[in-house]
Amino acid sequence: VSALLLIPAIPIMVATGRARARPVQVYEGVLAGTTDAPSHGSSPLGLMTVLALVSFLRVIGEGTPRAFLNVYLDAGLGLPTGQIGALVAAGRLLSAPAGLMMPLLAVRWGNRRTVVLGAFGVSLSLLPLALIPHWIGAGVGFLALTALAAIARSAFIVYGMEVVAPRWRSTLSAMTTMS
């Protein structure tokens, strides 16, 4: 069903064109539009490698609990399948409005600080999962993890696109996705 729901995206993507670079506009401390960011020499490969490594570690930090939460809740805590499904669904529902808060936080703190604080929050959200052997502790940790990861992930993508020149953005995107 999800593959069928993607079919309408094909003509939409075909109809899009290549974006033209726009001049930099600063709006309340946040860059708007496309700009030639510092190129960090002829190739920012070192910077992009560091960002890919950070992305790799970030995904491990948030992905491992997501992958094993249902097993932990079922086998470790004896939670019924329906409650596990409800908890996971609540986490996914919470991540949508949390991710939409990222631009507000980026305006207030900047993208870099939003990434750092989001990653710190994700790390803290793992503590209830690890230290409270009860489904409520695991649930609170998981809900916080999904919300904060949605914020940090979005801010990380924007930050990465800001620190490399436009010609390197697709390479950076590929490196972070591959990591």
mmCIF file of N, CA and C in Angstrom, residues 34-134:
data_model
loop_
_atom_site.group_PDB
_atom_site.id
_atom_site.type_symbol
_atom_site.label_atom_id
_atom_site.label_comp_id
_atom_site.label_asym_id
_atom_site.label_seq_id
_atom_site.Cartn_x
_atom_site.Cartn_y
_atom_site.Cartn_z
ATOM 1 N N THR A 34 19.399 30.100 -0.435
ATOM 2 C CA THR A 34 20.587 29.332 -0.767
ATOM 3 C C THR A 34 21.750 30.287 -0.914
ATOM 4 N N THR A 35 22.903 29.895 -0.449
ATOM 5 C CA THR A 35 24.067 30.752 -0.496
ATOM 6 C C THR A 35 25.319 29.928 -0.737
ATOM 7 N N ASP A 36 26.353 30.569 -1.150
ATOM 8 C CA ASP A 36 27.641 29.897 -1.220
ATOM 9 C C ASP A 36 28.268 29.954 0.157
ATOM 10 N N ALA A 37 28.102 28.886 0.907
ATOM 11 C CA ALA A 37 28.688 28.791 2.234
ATOM 12 C C ALA A 37 30.191 28.621 2.093
ATOM 13 N N PRO A 38 30.943 28.780 3.180
ATOM 14 C CA PRO A 38 32.383 28.583 3.088
ATOM 15 C C PRO A 38 32.694 27.216 2.508
ATOM 16 N N SER A 39 33.633 27.166 1.588
ATOM 17 C CA SER A 39 33.921 25.901 0.919
ATOM 18 C C SER A 39 34.947 25.069 1.669
ATOM 19 N N HIS A 40 35.584 25.618 2.720
ATOM 20 C CA HIS A 40 36.588 24.900 3.496
ATOM 21 C C HIS A 40 37.664 24.336 2.571
ATOM 22 N N GLY A 41 38.264 25.205 1.782
ATOM 23 C CA GLY A 41 39.268 24.781 0.821
ATOM 24 C C GLY A 41 38.584 24.298 -0.443
ATOM 25 N N SER A 42 39.338 23.580 -1.252
ATOM 26 C CA SER A 42 38.771 23.124 -2.510
ATOM 27 C C SER A 42 37.765 22.001 -2.305
ATOM 28 N N SER A 43 37.949 21.188 -1.263
ATOM 29 C CA SER A 43 37.029 20.097 -0.988
ATOM 30 C C SER A 43 36.842 19.971 0.521
ATOM 31 N N PRO A 44 35.618 20.081 0.973
ATOM 32 C CA PRO A 44 35.376 19.956 2.414
ATOM 33 C C PRO A 44 35.200 18.500 2.830
ATOM 34 N N LEU A 45 35.979 17.599 2.238
ATOM 35 C CA LEU A 45 35.828 16.172 2.496
ATOM 36 C C LEU A 45 36.029 15.837 3.972
ATOM 37 N N GLY A 46 36.999 16.484 4.608
ATOM 38 C CA GLY A 46 37.235 16.229 6.035
ATOM 39 C C GLY A 46 36.028 16.611 6.877
ATOM 40 N N LEU A 47 35.477 17.791 6.614
ATOM 41 C CA LEU A 47 34.286 18.245 7.333
ATOM 42 C C LEU A 47 33.108 17.310 7.074
ATOM 43 N N MET A 48 32.933 16.909 5.823
ATOM 44 C CA MET A 48 31.818 16.030 5.489
ATOM 45 C C MET A 48 31.993 14.652 6.129
ATOM 46 N N THR A 49 33.225 14.186 6.246
ATOM 47 C CA THR A 49 33.484 12.902 6.903
ATOM 48 C C THR A 49 33.134 12.981 8.385
ATOM 49 N N VAL A 50 33.491 14.081 9.023
ATOM 50 C CA VAL A 50 33.136 14.266 10.436
ATOM 51 C C VAL A 50 31.620 14.311 10.591
ATOM 52 N N LEU A 51 30.934 15.039 9.719
ATOM 53 C CA LEU A 51 29.475 15.105 9.792
ATOM 54 C C LEU A 51 28.843 13.735 9.536
ATOM 55 N N ALA A 52 29.417 12.951 8.633
ATOM 56 C CA ALA A 52 28.909 11.596 8.381
ATOM 57 C C ALA A 52 29.116 10.719 9.612
ATOM 58 N N LEU A 53 30.247 10.868 10.278
ATOM 59 C CA LEU A 53 30.501 10.104 11.506
ATOM 60 C C LEU A 53 29.513 10.499 12.607
ATOM 61 N N VAL A 54 29.281 11.785 12.746
ATOM 62 C CA VAL A 54 28.293 12.258 13.730
ATOM 63 C C VAL A 54 26.918 11.698 13.396
ATOM 64 N N SER A 55 26.571 11.696 12.123
ATOM 65 C CA SER A 55 25.285 11.136 11.706
ATOM 66 C C SER A 55 25.207 9.654 12.033
ATOM 67 N N PHE A 56 26.274 8.923 11.779
ATOM 68 C CA PHE A 56 26.330 7.494 12.091
ATOM 69 C C PHE A 56 26.094 7.252 13.577
ATOM 70 N N LEU A 57 26.800 7.992 14.423
ATOM 71 C CA LEU A 57 26.655 7.818 15.866
ATOM 72 C C LEU A 57 25.263 8.241 16.344
ATOM 73 N N ARG A 58 24.731 9.291 15.742
ATOM 74 C CA ARG A 58 23.392 9.759 16.112
ATOM 75 C C ARG A 58 22.344 8.703 15.780
ATOM 76 N N VAL A 59 22.455 8.115 14.603
ATOM 77 C CA VAL A 59 21.485 7.108 14.182
ATOM 78 C C VAL A 59 21.592 5.856 15.052
ATOM 79 N N ILE A 60 22.803 5.473 15.436
ATOM 80 C CA ILE A 60 22.957 4.337 16.350
ATOM 81 C C ILE A 60 22.271 4.639 17.677
ATOM 82 N N GLY A 61 22.493 5.850 18.186
ATOM 83 C CA GLY A 61 21.918 6.230 19.471
ATOM 84 C C GLY A 61 20.406 6.207 19.487
ATOM 85 N N GLU A 62 19.796 6.639 18.417
ATOM 86 C CA GLU A 62 18.333 6.643 18.391
ATOM 87 C C GLU A 62 17.752 5.387 17.759
ATOM 88 N N GLY A 63 18.520 4.704 16.923
ATOM 89 C CA GLY A 63 17.995 3.535 16.225
ATOM 90 C C GLY A 63 17.960 2.266 17.055
ATOM 91 N N THR A 64 18.947 2.078 17.905
ATOM 92 C CA THR A 64 18.998 0.862 18.708
ATOM 93 C C THR A 64 17.785 0.730 19.626
ATOM 94 N N PRO A 65 17.428 1.759 20.384
ATOM 95 C CA PRO A 65 16.227 1.621 21.213
ATOM 96 C C PRO A 65 14.964 1.409 20.383
ATOM 97 N N ARG A 66 14.893 2.045 19.232
ATOM 98 C CA ARG A 66 13.718 1.852 18.373
ATOM 99 C C ARG A 66 13.614 0.397 17.909
ATOM 100 N N ALA A 67 14.753 -0.193 17.580
ATOM 101 C CA ALA A 67 14.752 -1.550 17.057
ATOM 102 C C ALA A 67 14.416 -2.590 18.121
ATOM 103 N N PHE A 68 14.858 -2.340 19.333
ATOM 104 C CA PHE A 68 14.712 -3.360 20.367
ATOM 105 C C PHE A 68 13.674 -3.026 21.434
ATOM 106 N N LEU A 69 12.985 -1.906 21.321
ATOM 107 C CA LEU A 69 12.009 -1.528 22.336
ATOM 108 C C LEU A 69 10.900 -2.562 22.466
ATOM 109 N N ASN A 70 10.350 -3.001 21.341
ATOM 110 C CA ASN A 70 9.236 -3.949 21.426
ATOM 111 C C ASN A 70 9.668 -5.272 22.041
ATOM 112 N N VAL A 71 10.886 -5.723 21.763
ATOM 113 C CA VAL A 71 11.387 -6.960 22.366
ATOM 114 C C VAL A 71 11.560 -6.771 23.870
ATOM 115 N N TYR A 72 12.130 -5.635 24.265
ATOM 116 C CA TYR A 72 12.330 -5.338 25.680
ATOM 117 C C TYR A 72 10.998 -5.263 26.420
ATOM 118 N N LEU A 73 10.037 -4.557 25.836
ATOM 119 C CA LEU A 73 8.742 -4.432 26.488
ATOM 120 C C LEU A 73 8.008 -5.769 26.574
ATOM 121 N N ASP A 74 8.155 -6.590 25.550
ATOM 122 C CA ASP A 74 7.470 -7.883 25.532
ATOM 123 C C ASP A 74 8.182 -8.902 26.418
ATOM 124 N N ALA A 75 9.420 -9.228 26.067
ATOM 125 C CA ALA A 75 10.139 -10.294 26.772
ATOM 126 C C ALA A 75 10.667 -9.844 28.136
ATOM 127 N N GLY A 76 11.125 -8.600 28.210
ATOM 128 C CA GLY A 76 11.727 -8.123 29.455
ATOM 129 C C GLY A 76 10.730 -7.641 30.490
ATOM 130 N N LEU A 77 9.695 -6.953 30.038
ATOM 131 C CA LEU A 77 8.747 -6.359 30.978
ATOM 132 C C LEU A 77 7.363 -6.983 30.926
ATOM 133 N N GLY A 78 7.128 -7.888 29.983
ATOM 134 C CA GLY A 78 5.849 -8.593 29.907
ATOM 135 C C GLY A 78 4.660 -7.730 29.537
ATOM 136 N N LEU A 79 4.897 -6.674 28.778
ATOM 137 C CA LEU A 79 3.813 -5.782 28.372
ATOM 138 C C LEU A 79 3.015 -6.427 27.239
ATOM 139 N N PRO A 80 1.678 -6.354 27.279
ATOM 140 C CA PRO A 80 0.869 -6.921 26.196
ATOM 141 C C PRO A 80 1.142 -6.230 24.857
ATOM 142 N N THR A 81 0.972 -6.974 23.789
ATOM 143 C CA THR A 81 1.257 -6.492 22.441
ATOM 144 C C THR A 81 0.478 -5.227 22.104
ATOM 145 N N GLY A 82 -0.777 -5.140 22.512
ATOM 146 C CA GLY A 82 -1.585 -3.954 22.233
ATOM 147 C C GLY A 82 -1.016 -2.702 22.863
ATOM 148 N N GLN A 83 -0.532 -2.818 24.090
ATOM 149 C CA GLN A 83 0.065 -1.652 24.753
ATOM 150 C C GLN A 83 1.389 -1.260 24.100
ATOM 151 N N ILE A 84 2.146 -2.259 23.652
ATOM 152 C CA ILE A 84 3.398 -1.958 22.952
ATOM 153 C C ILE A 84 3.093 -1.187 21.675
ATOM 154 N N GLY A 85 2.105 -1.654 20.918
ATOM 155 C CA GLY A 85 1.716 -0.964 19.692
ATOM 156 C C GLY A 85 1.233 0.445 19.956
ATOM 157 N N ALA A 86 0.445 0.619 21.017
ATOM 158 C CA ALA A 86 -0.052 1.962 21.356
ATOM 159 C C ALA A 86 1.094 2.892 21.733
ATOM 160 N N LEU A 87 2.067 2.381 22.472
ATOM 161 C CA LEU A 87 3.206 3.195 22.876
ATOM 162 C C LEU A 87 4.052 3.607 21.674
ATOM 163 N N VAL A 88 4.322 2.664 20.790
ATOM 164 C CA VAL A 88 5.106 2.970 19.588
ATOM 165 C C VAL A 88 4.344 3.953 18.695
ATOM 166 N N ALA A 89 3.036 3.755 18.557
ATOM 167 C CA ALA A 89 2.224 4.677 17.747
ATOM 168 C C ALA A 89 2.228 6.071 18.351
ATOM 169 N N ALA A 90 2.125 6.155 19.678
ATOM 170 C CA ALA A 90 2.160 7.469 20.341
ATOM 171 C C ALA A 90 3.498 8.158 20.089
ATOM 172 N N GLY A 91 4.575 7.390 20.115
ATOM 173 C CA GLY A 91 5.891 7.971 19.832
ATOM 174 C C GLY A 91 5.992 8.503 18.419
ATOM 175 N N ARG A 92 5.453 7.764 17.484
ATOM 176 C CA ARG A 92 5.491 8.226 16.084
ATOM 177 C C ARG A 92 4.600 9.446 15.876
ATOM 178 N N LEU A 93 3.451 9.449 16.530
ATOM 179 C CA LEU A 93 2.576 10.619 16.431
ATOM 180 C C LEU A 93 3.216 11.849 17.064
ATOM 181 N N LEU A 94 3.915 11.673 18.160
ATOM 182 C CA LEU A 94 4.561 12.782 18.849
ATOM 183 C C LEU A 94 5.716 13.361 18.037
ATOM 184 N N SER A 95 6.369 12.524 17.246
ATOM 185 C CA SER A 95 7.527 13.007 16.496
ATOM 186 C C SER A 95 7.154 14.031 15.425
ATOM 187 N N ALA A 96 5.935 13.965 14.897
ATOM 188 C CA ALA A 96 5.540 14.926 13.851
ATOM 189 C C ALA A 96 5.458 16.353 14.388
ATOM 190 N N PRO A 97 4.675 16.637 15.442
ATOM 191 C CA PRO A 97 4.671 18.019 15.933
ATOM 192 C C PRO A 97 6.007 18.440 16.540
ATOM 193 N N ALA A 98 6.746 17.491 17.099
ATOM 194 C CA ALA A 98 8.058 17.838 17.652
ATOM 195 C C ALA A 98 8.995 18.287 16.541
ATOM 196 N N GLY A 99 8.996 17.568 15.426
ATOM 197 C CA GLY A 99 9.838 17.960 14.290
ATOM 198 C C GLY A 99 9.467 19.323 13.736
ATOM 199 N N LEU A 100 8.188 19.660 13.807
ATOM 200 C CA LEU A 100 7.739 20.972 13.331
ATOM 201 C C LEU A 100 8.169 22.106 14.257
ATOM 202 N N MET A 101 8.597 21.776 15.461
ATOM 203 C CA MET A 101 9.100 22.797 16.394
ATOM 204 C C MET A 101 10.535 23.204 16.083
ATOM 205 N N MET A 102 11.235 22.410 15.282
ATOM 206 C CA MET A 102 12.640 22.673 15.013
ATOM 207 C C MET A 102 12.907 24.071 14.480
ATOM 208 N N PRO A 103 12.138 24.595 13.519
ATOM 209 C CA PRO A 103 12.449 25.948 13.045
ATOM 210 C C PRO A 103 12.356 27.002 14.155
ATOM 211 N N LEU A 104 11.409 26.849 15.055
ATOM 212 C CA LEU A 104 11.286 27.797 16.169
ATOM 213 C C LEU A 104 12.516 27.725 17.079
ATOM 214 N N LEU A 105 12.967 26.508 17.351
ATOM 215 C CA LEU A 105 14.151 26.345 18.189
ATOM 216 C C LEU A 105 15.404 26.844 17.479
ATOM 217 N N ALA A 106 15.481 26.626 16.169
ATOM 218 C CA ALA A 106 16.640 27.086 15.403
ATOM 219 C C ALA A 106 16.714 28.611 15.374
ATOM 220 N N VAL A 107 15.570 29.260 15.296
ATOM 221 C CA VAL A 107 15.558 30.727 15.324
ATOM 222 C C VAL A 107 16.040 31.216 16.684
ATOM 223 N N ARG A 108 15.629 30.522 17.716
ATOM 224 C CA ARG A 108 15.987 30.938 19.073
ATOM 225 C C ARG A 108 17.441 30.619 19.406
ATOM 226 N N TRP A 109 17.899 29.408 19.088
ATOM 227 C CA TRP A 109 19.208 28.939 19.507
ATOM 228 C C TRP A 109 20.214 28.806 18.377
ATOM 229 N N GLY A 110 19.771 28.760 17.132
ATOM 230 C CA GLY A 110 20.649 28.467 15.998
ATOM 231 C C GLY A 110 20.651 26.968 15.744
ATOM 232 N N ASN A 111 20.980 26.587 14.531
ATOM 233 C CA ASN A 111 20.942 25.169 14.163
ATOM 234 C C ASN A 111 21.976 24.339 14.910
ATOM 235 N N ARG A 112 23.184 24.857 15.051
ATOM 236 C CA ARG A 112 24.235 24.087 15.721
ATOM 237 C C ARG A 112 23.851 23.787 17.164
ATOM 238 N N ARG A 113 23.410 24.790 17.881
ATOM 239 C CA ARG A 113 23.021 24.579 19.284
ATOM 240 C C ARG A 113 21.798 23.667 19.379
ATOM 241 N N THR A 114 20.873 23.768 18.437
ATOM 242 C CA THR A 114 19.703 22.892 18.425
ATOM 243 C C THR A 114 20.128 21.443 18.215
ATOM 244 N N VAL A 115 21.105 21.219 17.330
ATOM 245 C CA VAL A 115 21.628 19.867 17.113
ATOM 246 C C VAL A 115 22.261 19.336 18.395
ATOM 247 N N VAL A 116 23.109 20.136 19.011
ATOM 248 C CA VAL A 116 23.828 19.698 20.214
ATOM 249 C C VAL A 116 22.857 19.426 21.358
ATOM 250 N N LEU A 117 21.949 20.357 21.604
ATOM 251 C CA LEU A 117 20.984 20.154 22.691
ATOM 252 C C LEU A 117 20.039 18.996 22.391
ATOM 253 N N GLY A 118 19.658 18.835 21.130
ATOM 254 C CA GLY A 118 18.816 17.702 20.758
ATOM 255 C C GLY A 118 19.524 16.377 20.979
ATOM 256 N N ALA A 119 20.787 16.298 20.601
ATOM 257 C CA ALA A 119 21.562 15.066 20.805
ATOM 258 C C ALA A 119 21.735 14.783 22.296
ATOM 259 N N PHE A 120 21.971 15.829 23.067
ATOM 260 C CA PHE A 120 22.086 15.667 24.521
ATOM 261 C C PHE A 120 20.760 15.180 25.099
ATOM 262 N N GLY A 121 19.658 15.745 24.627
ATOM 263 C CA GLY A 121 18.339 15.305 25.071
ATOM 264 C C GLY A 121 18.044 13.862 24.703
ATOM 265 N N VAL A 122 18.440 13.464 23.489
ATOM 266 C CA VAL A 122 18.264 12.065 23.082
ATOM 267 C C VAL A 122 19.052 11.159 24.016
ATOM 268 N N SER A 123 20.287 11.555 24.339
ATOM 269 C CA SER A 123 21.108 10.758 25.255
ATOM 270 C C SER A 123 20.446 10.644 26.623
ATOM 271 N N LEU A 124 19.927 11.743 27.126
ATOM 272 C CA LEU A 124 19.243 11.705 28.425
ATOM 273 C C LEU A 124 17.978 10.857 28.382
ATOM 274 N N SER A 125 17.302 10.857 27.246
ATOM 275 C CA SER A 125 16.064 10.079 27.131
ATOM 276 C C SER A 125 16.329 8.580 27.175
ATOM 277 N N LEU A 126 17.566 8.178 26.911
ATOM 278 C CA LEU A 126 17.910 6.763 26.999
ATOM 279 C C LEU A 126 18.034 6.289 28.449
ATOM 280 N N LEU A 127 18.267 7.220 29.369
ATOM 281 C CA LEU A 127 18.450 6.836 30.769
ATOM 282 C C LEU A 127 17.226 6.158 31.382
ATOM 283 N N PRO A 128 16.004 6.678 31.216
ATOM 284 C CA PRO A 128 14.860 5.951 31.774
ATOM 285 C C PRO A 128 14.698 4.554 31.177
ATOM 286 N N LEU A 129 15.007 4.419 29.889
ATOM 287 C CA LEU A 129 14.947 3.101 29.254
ATOM 288 C C LEU A 129 15.913 2.128 29.925
ATOM 289 N N ALA A 130 17.091 2.607 30.258
ATOM 290 C CA ALA A 130 18.120 1.742 30.821
ATOM 291 C C ALA A 130 17.987 1.556 32.326
ATOM 292 N N LEU A 131 17.511 2.568 33.038
ATOM 293 C CA LEU A 131 17.576 2.536 34.494
ATOM 294 C C LEU A 131 16.264 2.243 35.203
ATOM 295 N N ILE A 132 15.139 2.380 34.529
ATOM 296 C CA ILE A 132 13.847 2.141 35.167
ATOM 297 C C ILE A 132 13.225 0.896 34.542
ATOM 298 N N PRO A 133 13.280 -0.233 35.225
ATOM 299 C CA PRO A 133 12.761 -1.473 34.653
ATOM 300 C C PRO A 133 11.237 -1.585 34.787
ATOM 301 N N HIS A 134 10.558 -0.626 34.223
ATOM 302 C CA HIS A 134 9.091 -0.592 34.234
ATOM 303 C C HIS A 134 8.652 -0.014 32.905
#
